[in-house]
């Protein structure tokens, strides 16, 4: 595939999609050959294959890896060694994925042409949606996009999120006008690093164009809900700006000011009155449809951990707007698109794009029982012979995704578990099942059992001076309010007495336990808490003595084996949550933001 084909738009893009999916096997083999040719001279591949590299040697000799295996190479490049350690083309940036390793964000290598591949996938989205939602060229799209703080590696390579990289690239900034993707948000507001100012201006722009907005959304459902909560707090100021034609003085970003002053060129008291009347309503049920009456759908990722936000989105749209989930992607590689954008979120399947990278799959079984073991064997070696090619996966089976990219990842385990739901032409379609080994996730954070355990171990030491012991714990991602927050249930026993004295420990001590846990959680969690404000203060709920015994009784009554019972470290079942919440004796919140340095 050459660069030109990556530029296809509209009908041409759909034709290209048909072609690619009809020839999945050939396209995949071709991609692997090209990766091997482009990266033939790298230290990494030379370590496993001597001399010229072909597909069968690759399949026989290159091991399946996780981040810890590639990290030493990435660290060396970040410190100034040549990119040829892993890739034939120079690395242009490192992408910070939401996974973390030893508390640091994982850095994923990226080369210039990766932006073309991502743009190719983005350019497919509107042609796909247009097949189902006509007339979008007659209005605007209110998509709330944000950049995040950037870092730099010791050798000066930018280290940033994949979305920040895309919005800052010429592929986005210099895009041709597209009537199907005419954003209400000015680029200057999207590109503002201050997330409050960016949000303020993007919502203001969306309100000014409220009658023209035909679609709205954000990349993840969590961001869209954050926007609604921001609106709840800020609508009086936004209305004031519209009424007077003057932008709020707290917006001091020059880009935002210049873009918004053009939009606010004349006072519009009528529009301000309309918005005020809607926002004054005591119930915000259906607010999205009231504020944007011509919107035809909401676009956001609502699969995987984001599915927890579906009820809130349905509430704010009064169940009147379809929730559209368009794509499946990661910092390592973009993967696939949803060809049935209007389907129910529970039915979403992503058709893999065979030209994005070389995809292989670790078979996990054909029912969900394996999910129980997902936390346990992440570091186990996976024999190369087990891997299945994209075109040969079987409908109904579960697999873990493994990718090989142009930018230097070879047989890299993404950590996502997918189920094959069918085929489009010769290309499989996958339902996203879960991210391996993630217990808690509110926004971009992904906290695993080990991280949670480590943070609990640090926090529980603060109980020692009180002769108190943490007896049992579990956790829950509480998204009933915005932003959501981590809830940790603690059963505390006193070594000197059997009486429930936990409540007698000074509240300050348990608040310090909350912040001690947060300080111990990883970089992304702390960024979401401190900088993005997309996660609220961690809460410890102390439960009465005996609660975890009752929890065990409940799970055993529901069929868990008494011999193998282990306290689940994260609770999802409604009945179990009810039991825990009915036994709470006191709640404590983190008193401050954890430390975080960009
Ligand atoms: P990151 O590396 O931070 O870009 O995160 C990528 C991860 O986010 C993927 O590996 C998935 O676990 C998750 N993800 C991305 N897109 C989707 C989607 N459409 N549905 C569910 N999970 C997704």
XYZ file of C-alpha atoms in Angstrom, residues 15-563:
549
model
C -14.474 1.059 -2.279
C -10.984 0.734 -0.824
C -12.496 -0.739 2.342
C -14.357 -3.358 0.291
C -11.181 -4.213 -1.574
C -9.072 -4.505 1.558
C -11.592 -6.642 3.400
C -12.063 -8.920 0.382
C -8.332 -9.590 0.225
C -7.560 -9.680 3.939
C -5.156 -12.581 3.755
C -3.162 -11.191 0.830
C -3.089 -7.679 2.313
C -1.848 -9.058 5.638
C 0.922 -11.087 4.012
C 1.923 -8.068 1.973
C 2.000 -5.849 5.082
C 4.211 -8.313 6.935
C 6.590 -8.557 3.964
C 6.816 -4.772 3.825
C 7.429 -4.481 7.563
C 10.177 -7.084 7.325
C 11.771 -5.390 4.308
C 11.607 -1.929 5.872
C 12.959 -3.117 9.216
C 15.352 -5.812 7.982
C 18.464 -4.128 9.374
C 17.162 -3.517 12.875
C 19.010 -4.911 15.901
C 15.740 -6.346 17.140
C 14.965 -8.476 14.076
C 18.639 -9.386 13.598
C 18.602 -10.863 17.072
C 15.989 -13.415 16.010
C 16.538 -13.875 12.271
C 19.973 -13.943 10.683
C 20.280 -12.490 7.164
C 17.319 -11.676 4.917
C 13.969 -11.988 6.607
C 10.943 -13.756 5.229
C 7.451 -14.483 6.505
C 8.080 -18.090 7.499
C 11.243 -17.196 9.460
C 9.302 -14.430 11.185
C 6.551 -16.826 12.179
C 9.011 -19.427 13.430
C 11.580 -17.293 15.216
C 10.147 -14.010 16.522
C 8.772 -14.320 20.063
C 5.465 -13.022 21.411
C 6.253 -10.188 23.834
C 4.818 -7.705 26.320
C 6.000 -4.192 27.117
C 8.719 -5.273 29.516
C 10.496 -7.074 26.650
C 10.590 -4.078 24.300
C 11.046 -1.442 27.023
C 14.898 -1.641 27.130
C 15.031 -0.802 23.391
C 12.574 2.064 23.824
C 14.512 3.478 26.774
C 17.751 3.358 24.755
C 16.159 5.210 21.837
C 14.536 7.722 24.201
C 18.028 8.351 25.602
C 19.489 9.087 22.190
C 20.465 5.797 20.540
C 19.494 5.245 16.928
C 15.944 4.233 15.978
C 17.452 1.416 13.927
C 17.469 -0.624 17.112
C 13.854 -1.434 16.262
C 12.751 0.316 13.063
C 14.084 1.115 9.585
C 12.514 4.582 9.525
C 13.414 7.180 12.155
C 11.078 7.483 15.112
C 9.382 10.876 15.091
C 7.724 10.639 18.484
C 6.851 8.361 21.370
C 3.180 7.857 22.115
C 2.144 7.624 25.759
C -0.341 4.802 26.039
C -2.791 4.591 28.892
C -1.080 1.455 30.095
C 1.711 1.964 32.581
C 4.806 0.014 33.441
C 6.438 0.438 36.855
C 4.413 3.612 37.381
C 5.591 5.294 34.143
C 3.405 5.617 31.053
C 4.252 3.064 28.415
C 5.986 4.748 25.482
C 5.072 3.414 22.067
C 7.335 4.076 19.087
C 5.879 6.005 16.153
C 7.192 6.928 12.693
C 6.025 9.667 10.315
C 3.958 7.408 8.037
C 1.885 6.161 10.997
C -0.024 9.441 10.785
C -1.080 8.512 7.229
C -2.384 5.177 8.454
C -4.382 6.803 11.266
C -5.756 9.398 8.859
C -6.848 6.630 6.499
C -8.949 5.132 9.273
C -10.385 8.506 10.306
C -11.317 9.200 6.680
C -13.447 6.049 6.602
C -15.683 7.093 9.496
C -17.881 9.696 7.802
C -18.413 7.703 4.585
C -19.566 4.786 6.762
C -21.920 6.951 8.858
C -23.278 8.748 5.783
C -24.638 5.449 4.513
C -26.996 5.419 7.502
C -27.478 9.071 8.477
C -28.227 11.329 5.515
C -27.943 15.106 5.398
C -24.983 15.582 7.718
C -23.401 17.950 5.210
C -26.159 20.437 5.958
C -24.984 21.189 9.474
C -22.190 20.939 11.972
C -20.558 18.395 14.252
C -19.976 19.300 17.889
C -17.065 17.061 18.756
C -15.173 17.861 21.909
C -11.526 16.991 21.364
C -8.670 17.710 23.743
C -4.885 17.725 23.722
C -2.947 16.595 26.799
C 0.305 17.820 28.335
C 3.390 16.708 26.410
C 6.767 15.573 27.602
C 10.034 15.158 25.843
C 12.398 12.194 25.987
C 16.012 12.883 27.074
C 17.019 12.935 23.384
C 14.280 15.433 22.538
C 11.608 13.231 20.943
C 8.098 14.437 21.799
C 6.241 12.054 24.115
C 2.492 12.620 23.952
C -0.801 10.851 23.587
C -1.764 9.560 20.165
C -4.679 11.999 19.976
C -2.505 14.978 20.910
C -0.108 13.895 18.181
C -2.927 13.705 15.631
C -4.585 17.039 16.498
C -1.206 18.786 16.320
C -0.277 17.202 12.989
C -0.776 18.820 9.582
C -3.082 15.869 8.822
C -5.587 17.467 11.191
C -4.638 21.137 11.227
C -4.331 21.502 7.455
C -7.250 19.219 6.576
C -9.353 20.235 3.587
C -12.809 21.579 4.404
C -15.157 18.633 4.720
C -18.868 19.517 4.758
C -19.571 16.199 6.520
C -17.114 17.012 9.279
C -17.584 20.713 9.856
C -16.658 21.062 13.531
C -18.207 23.694 15.770
C -14.981 23.757 17.817
C -12.300 26.061 16.465
C -8.929 24.300 16.131
C -7.389 26.849 18.524
C -9.767 25.680 21.268
C -9.028 22.006 20.567
C -5.299 22.752 20.665
C -5.393 24.654 23.973
C -3.527 22.715 26.695
C -5.634 24.158 29.493
C -8.499 21.662 29.555
C -10.882 24.073 31.332
C -10.392 26.844 28.808
C -10.601 24.361 25.970
C -13.839 22.876 27.330
C -15.344 26.321 27.975
C -14.678 27.543 24.439
C -15.755 24.315 22.741
C -19.053 24.290 24.651
C -19.571 27.974 23.930
C -19.048 27.320 20.215
C -21.443 24.357 20.372
C -24.111 26.480 22.050
C -23.725 29.343 19.590
C -24.308 26.881 16.731
C -26.905 24.854 18.628
C -29.485 24.794 15.825
C -26.902 23.687 13.269
C -25.451 20.828 15.328
C -26.404 17.511 13.674
C -24.061 15.252 15.620
C -22.130 15.558 18.843
C -19.653 13.598 20.842
C -16.171 13.076 22.184
C -13.624 10.318 21.741
C -14.622 8.585 24.980
C -18.014 8.652 26.698
C -16.328 9.826 29.924
C -15.253 13.082 28.240
C -18.755 13.804 26.977
C -20.199 13.351 30.459
C -17.507 15.597 31.852
C -18.661 18.220 29.361
C -22.237 17.966 30.622
C -21.111 18.335 34.209
C -18.957 21.334 33.178
C -22.023 22.829 31.505
C -24.040 22.376 34.684
C -21.495 24.478 36.539
C -20.785 27.030 33.833
C -23.958 27.678 31.840
C -24.637 31.057 33.526
C -21.216 32.323 32.394
C -21.637 30.861 28.919
C -25.052 32.526 28.563
C -23.580 35.789 29.806
C -20.916 35.660 27.090
C -23.543 35.003 24.400
C -25.793 37.765 25.779
C -23.041 40.391 25.866
C -20.874 39.244 22.981
C -17.837 39.290 25.309
C -15.740 36.268 26.178
C -15.277 35.561 29.904
C -12.131 37.290 31.132
C -10.766 34.087 32.699
C -10.192 32.707 29.197
C -6.711 34.077 28.605
C -5.314 31.625 26.057
C -4.581 33.853 23.016
C -5.679 31.200 20.479
C -8.988 30.645 22.272
C -9.589 34.382 22.659
C -9.014 35.196 19.013
C -11.124 32.267 17.722
C -14.002 32.937 20.121
C -14.087 36.691 19.639
C -14.840 36.122 15.948
C -17.689 33.779 16.909
C -19.071 36.180 19.528
C -18.937 39.157 17.180
C -22.378 40.477 18.196
C -24.451 40.098 21.372
C -27.282 37.567 21.052
C -29.694 38.004 23.991
C -32.374 35.820 22.356
C -30.078 32.836 22.098
C -28.873 33.420 25.660
C -32.521 33.451 26.874
C -33.310 30.195 25.071
C -30.289 28.418 26.559
C -30.922 29.843 29.999
C -34.503 28.617 30.004
C -33.400 25.098 29.104
C -30.535 24.992 31.607
C -32.668 26.384 34.453
C -34.860 23.269 34.400
C -34.489 21.296 37.617
C -34.142 18.026 35.696
C -31.456 17.664 33.071
C -33.006 14.504 31.656
C -32.838 14.861 27.893
C -30.768 18.072 28.110
C -28.724 17.090 25.051
C -31.838 16.974 22.858
C -33.122 20.245 24.305
C -29.907 22.148 23.766
C -29.125 20.588 20.402
C -32.589 19.853 18.986
C -31.375 18.785 15.534
C -28.745 16.314 16.693
C -29.171 12.916 15.029
C -26.683 10.865 17.020
C -24.056 10.885 19.773
C -20.598 9.646 18.896
C -18.278 8.258 21.582
C -16.565 5.008 22.505
C -19.119 3.230 24.703
C -17.651 -0.267 24.480
C -15.251 -1.883 26.962
C -14.832 0.023 30.209
C -16.757 2.954 28.708
C -19.972 0.905 28.699
C -20.432 1.968 32.330
C -21.429 5.404 30.987
C -24.235 4.232 28.702
C -27.032 4.763 31.279
C -25.933 8.371 31.913
C -25.708 9.150 28.201
C -29.159 7.651 27.704
C -30.481 9.787 30.552
C -29.082 13.036 29.161
C -30.392 12.220 25.687
C -33.695 10.825 26.941
C -32.910 7.627 24.973
C -33.749 9.536 21.794
C -30.342 9.564 20.142
C -28.382 6.526 18.968
C -24.997 6.074 20.629
C -22.508 5.589 17.834
C -19.230 3.833 18.449
C -17.105 4.241 15.350
C -13.637 2.824 15.858
C -11.234 0.695 17.848
C -7.675 1.923 18.140
C -4.663 2.228 20.414
C -1.381 4.087 20.668
C 0.406 1.048 19.281
C -1.741 0.726 16.167
C -5.218 1.615 14.879
C -7.301 -1.503 14.439
C -10.796 -1.326 13.036
C -14.099 0.372 12.322
C -17.729 -0.329 13.116
C -19.585 -0.855 9.846
C -23.006 -0.683 11.537
C -22.733 2.621 13.399
C -26.409 2.707 14.436
C -26.405 -0.674 16.134
C -26.951 -0.973 19.878
C -23.722 -0.523 21.914
C -23.988 -4.134 23.087
C -23.904 -5.295 19.454
C -20.895 -3.272 18.317
C -18.314 -5.229 16.335
C -15.181 -3.789 14.818
C -14.042 -4.908 11.378
C -10.262 -5.037 11.423
C -8.493 -3.023 8.738
C -5.919 -5.416 7.309
C -3.652 -2.587 6.108
C -2.990 -1.056 9.546
C -0.428 -3.564 10.779
C 0.107 -7.324 10.919
C -2.397 -8.928 13.262
C -2.179 -12.285 15.010
C -4.325 -13.834 17.708
C -3.726 -15.962 20.790
C -6.707 -18.358 21.091
C -8.345 -18.214 24.514
C -11.264 -20.584 24.185
C -14.851 -20.409 23.097
C -16.645 -19.457 26.248
C -16.167 -16.837 28.899
C -14.772 -19.057 31.639
C -11.239 -18.140 30.592
C -11.890 -14.576 31.698
C -11.484 -15.761 35.276
C -7.841 -16.595 34.592
C -6.951 -13.483 32.683
C -5.074 -11.895 35.538
C -2.819 -14.815 36.066
C -0.865 -15.677 32.973
C 0.089 -12.389 31.374
C 3.797 -13.103 31.606
C 3.591 -16.716 30.552
C 5.423 -17.430 27.299
C 3.092 -17.918 24.364
C 4.466 -20.456 21.852
C 4.677 -18.946 18.359
C 2.904 -21.999 16.964
C -0.275 -21.096 18.864
C -0.820 -17.823 17.014
C -3.636 -17.623 14.477
C -3.586 -15.246 11.473
C -6.308 -12.626 10.965
C -8.032 -14.493 8.142
C -8.121 -17.760 10.100
C -9.838 -16.842 13.350
C -13.090 -18.679 14.088
C -16.499 -17.178 14.724
C -17.505 -17.349 18.397
C -13.985 -17.827 19.737
C -12.121 -15.471 22.063
C -8.621 -14.248 21.258
C -5.999 -11.913 22.582
C -4.710 -9.459 19.973
C -1.023 -9.424 18.988
C 0.368 -6.792 16.583
C 3.440 -6.235 14.471
C 3.901 -2.664 13.254
C 6.137 -0.678 10.919
C 7.303 1.364 13.899
C 9.108 -1.409 15.758
C 6.684 -3.587 17.703
C 6.961 -7.253 16.807
C 4.353 -9.707 18.015
C 3.396 -7.329 20.761
C 0.507 -8.287 23.027
C -1.897 -5.353 23.162
C -3.665 -6.910 26.138
C -7.166 -6.731 24.648
C -9.488 -9.733 24.601
C -11.785 -9.886 21.570
C -14.482 -12.256 20.349
C -15.075 -12.996 16.687
C -18.678 -12.153 15.781
C -18.575 -12.673 12.018
C -16.835 -11.650 8.829
C -17.158 -8.716 6.464
C -16.052 -10.162 3.137
C -12.928 -12.127 4.169
C -12.120 -9.996 7.213
C -13.149 -10.901 10.748
C -15.202 -8.631 12.965
C -14.594 -8.512 16.696
C -16.518 -7.563 19.782
C -14.321 -5.880 22.369
C -14.562 -8.022 25.507
C -12.110 -6.544 27.988
C -8.644 -5.341 28.599
C -6.616 -8.058 30.288
C -5.824 -7.416 33.849
C -7.704 -4.143 34.346
C -9.727 -3.841 37.518
C -10.653 -0.195 37.662
C -11.046 2.404 34.952
C -12.842 5.751 35.048
C -11.260 7.659 32.169
C -7.899 6.854 30.522
C -6.673 5.160 33.689
C -6.338 1.390 33.775
C -5.549 0.080 37.240
C -4.675 -3.581 37.548
C -4.851 -5.880 40.542
C -1.154 -5.587 41.268
C -1.185 -1.762 41.283
C -4.242 -1.723 43.510
C -2.639 -4.201 45.874
C 0.595 -2.203 46.031
C -1.229 0.993 46.861
C -3.307 -0.758 49.520
C -0.123 -2.149 51.084
C 1.325 1.325 51.479
C -1.896 2.838 52.823
C -2.689 0.098 55.319
C 0.604 0.718 57.152
C -0.918 3.961 58.420
C -3.260 1.833 60.555
C -0.379 0.172 62.446
C -0.080 2.773 65.243
C -3.748 2.194 66.063
C -3.402 -1.573 66.512
C -5.719 -1.863 63.577
C -5.353 -4.252 60.662
C -6.792 -4.239 57.214
C -8.559 -7.598 57.131
C -10.064 -7.545 53.625
C -10.620 -5.136 50.760
C -12.290 -4.823 47.422
C -12.967 -1.988 45.002
C -15.547 -0.455 42.713
C -15.447 2.199 39.964
C -18.249 4.541 41.015
C -19.481 6.501 38.022
C -22.840 7.489 39.463
C -21.578 11.076 39.663
C -19.240 13.010 37.365
C -16.321 12.684 37.549
C -16.391 9.087 38.688
C -14.055 7.912 41.425
C -12.501 4.792 42.935
C -14.286 3.358 45.951
C -12.281 0.976 48.134
C -14.166 -1.102 50.703
C -12.112 -1.828 53.818
C -12.892 -4.196 56.637
C -10.661 -3.247 59.544
C -10.094 -5.345 62.657
C -8.516 -4.306 65.899
C -5.865 -6.636 67.163
C -6.729 -5.873 70.789
C -10.467 -6.306 70.679
C -13.205 -7.942 68.685
C -15.383 -4.870 68.914
C -15.944 -2.883 65.741
C -13.703 0.022 66.628
C -12.683 1.003 63.129
C -14.930 3.965 63.309
C -13.021 5.215 66.347
C -9.850 5.748 64.304
C -9.542 9.449 63.650
C -11.080 10.447 60.309
C -7.820 12.173 59.377
C -5.985 8.843 59.471
C -8.365 7.253 56.990
C -8.256 10.335 54.780
C -4.470 9.981 54.809
C -4.944 6.337 53.787
C -6.955 7.573 50.784
C -4.265 9.973 49.623
C -1.513 7.434 50.368
C -3.244 5.047 47.968
C -3.589 7.728 45.325
C 0.080 8.717 45.605
C 0.945 5.084 44.949
C -1.320 4.655 41.918
C 0.242 5.123 38.507
C 1.123 8.200 36.456
C -2.048 8.179 34.336
C -4.338 7.866 37.366
C -2.571 10.788 39.022
C -2.733 12.835 35.796
C -6.482 12.216 35.492
C -6.955 13.224 39.151
C -4.686 16.249 39.269
C -4.442 17.698 35.793
C -7.422 16.479 33.767
C -9.764 16.404 36.787
C -11.475 13.477 35.105
C -11.390 11.328 38.258
C -12.718 12.457 41.638
C -11.062 11.893 45.057
C -10.602 8.258 46.053
C -13.025 7.085 48.722
C -12.516 4.455 51.422
C -15.759 2.947 52.724
C -15.163 1.164 56.006
C -17.539 -1.779 56.343
C -18.738 -3.531 59.495
C -16.955 -6.609 60.820
C -18.130 -9.753 59.079
C -19.123 -8.001 55.850
C -16.587 -9.875 53.736
C -17.818 -13.181 55.197
C -21.305 -12.254 54.077
C -19.889 -11.350 50.682
C -18.351 -14.808 50.421
C -21.682 -16.393 51.444
C -23.390 -14.423 48.701
C -20.961 -15.551 45.988
C -21.098 -19.152 47.192
C -24.881 -19.037 47.174
C -24.566 -17.881 43.570
C -22.447 -20.894 42.655
C -18.816 -19.994 43.486
C -16.731 -22.916 44.751
C -16.080 -22.723 48.471
C -12.596 -24.236 48.101
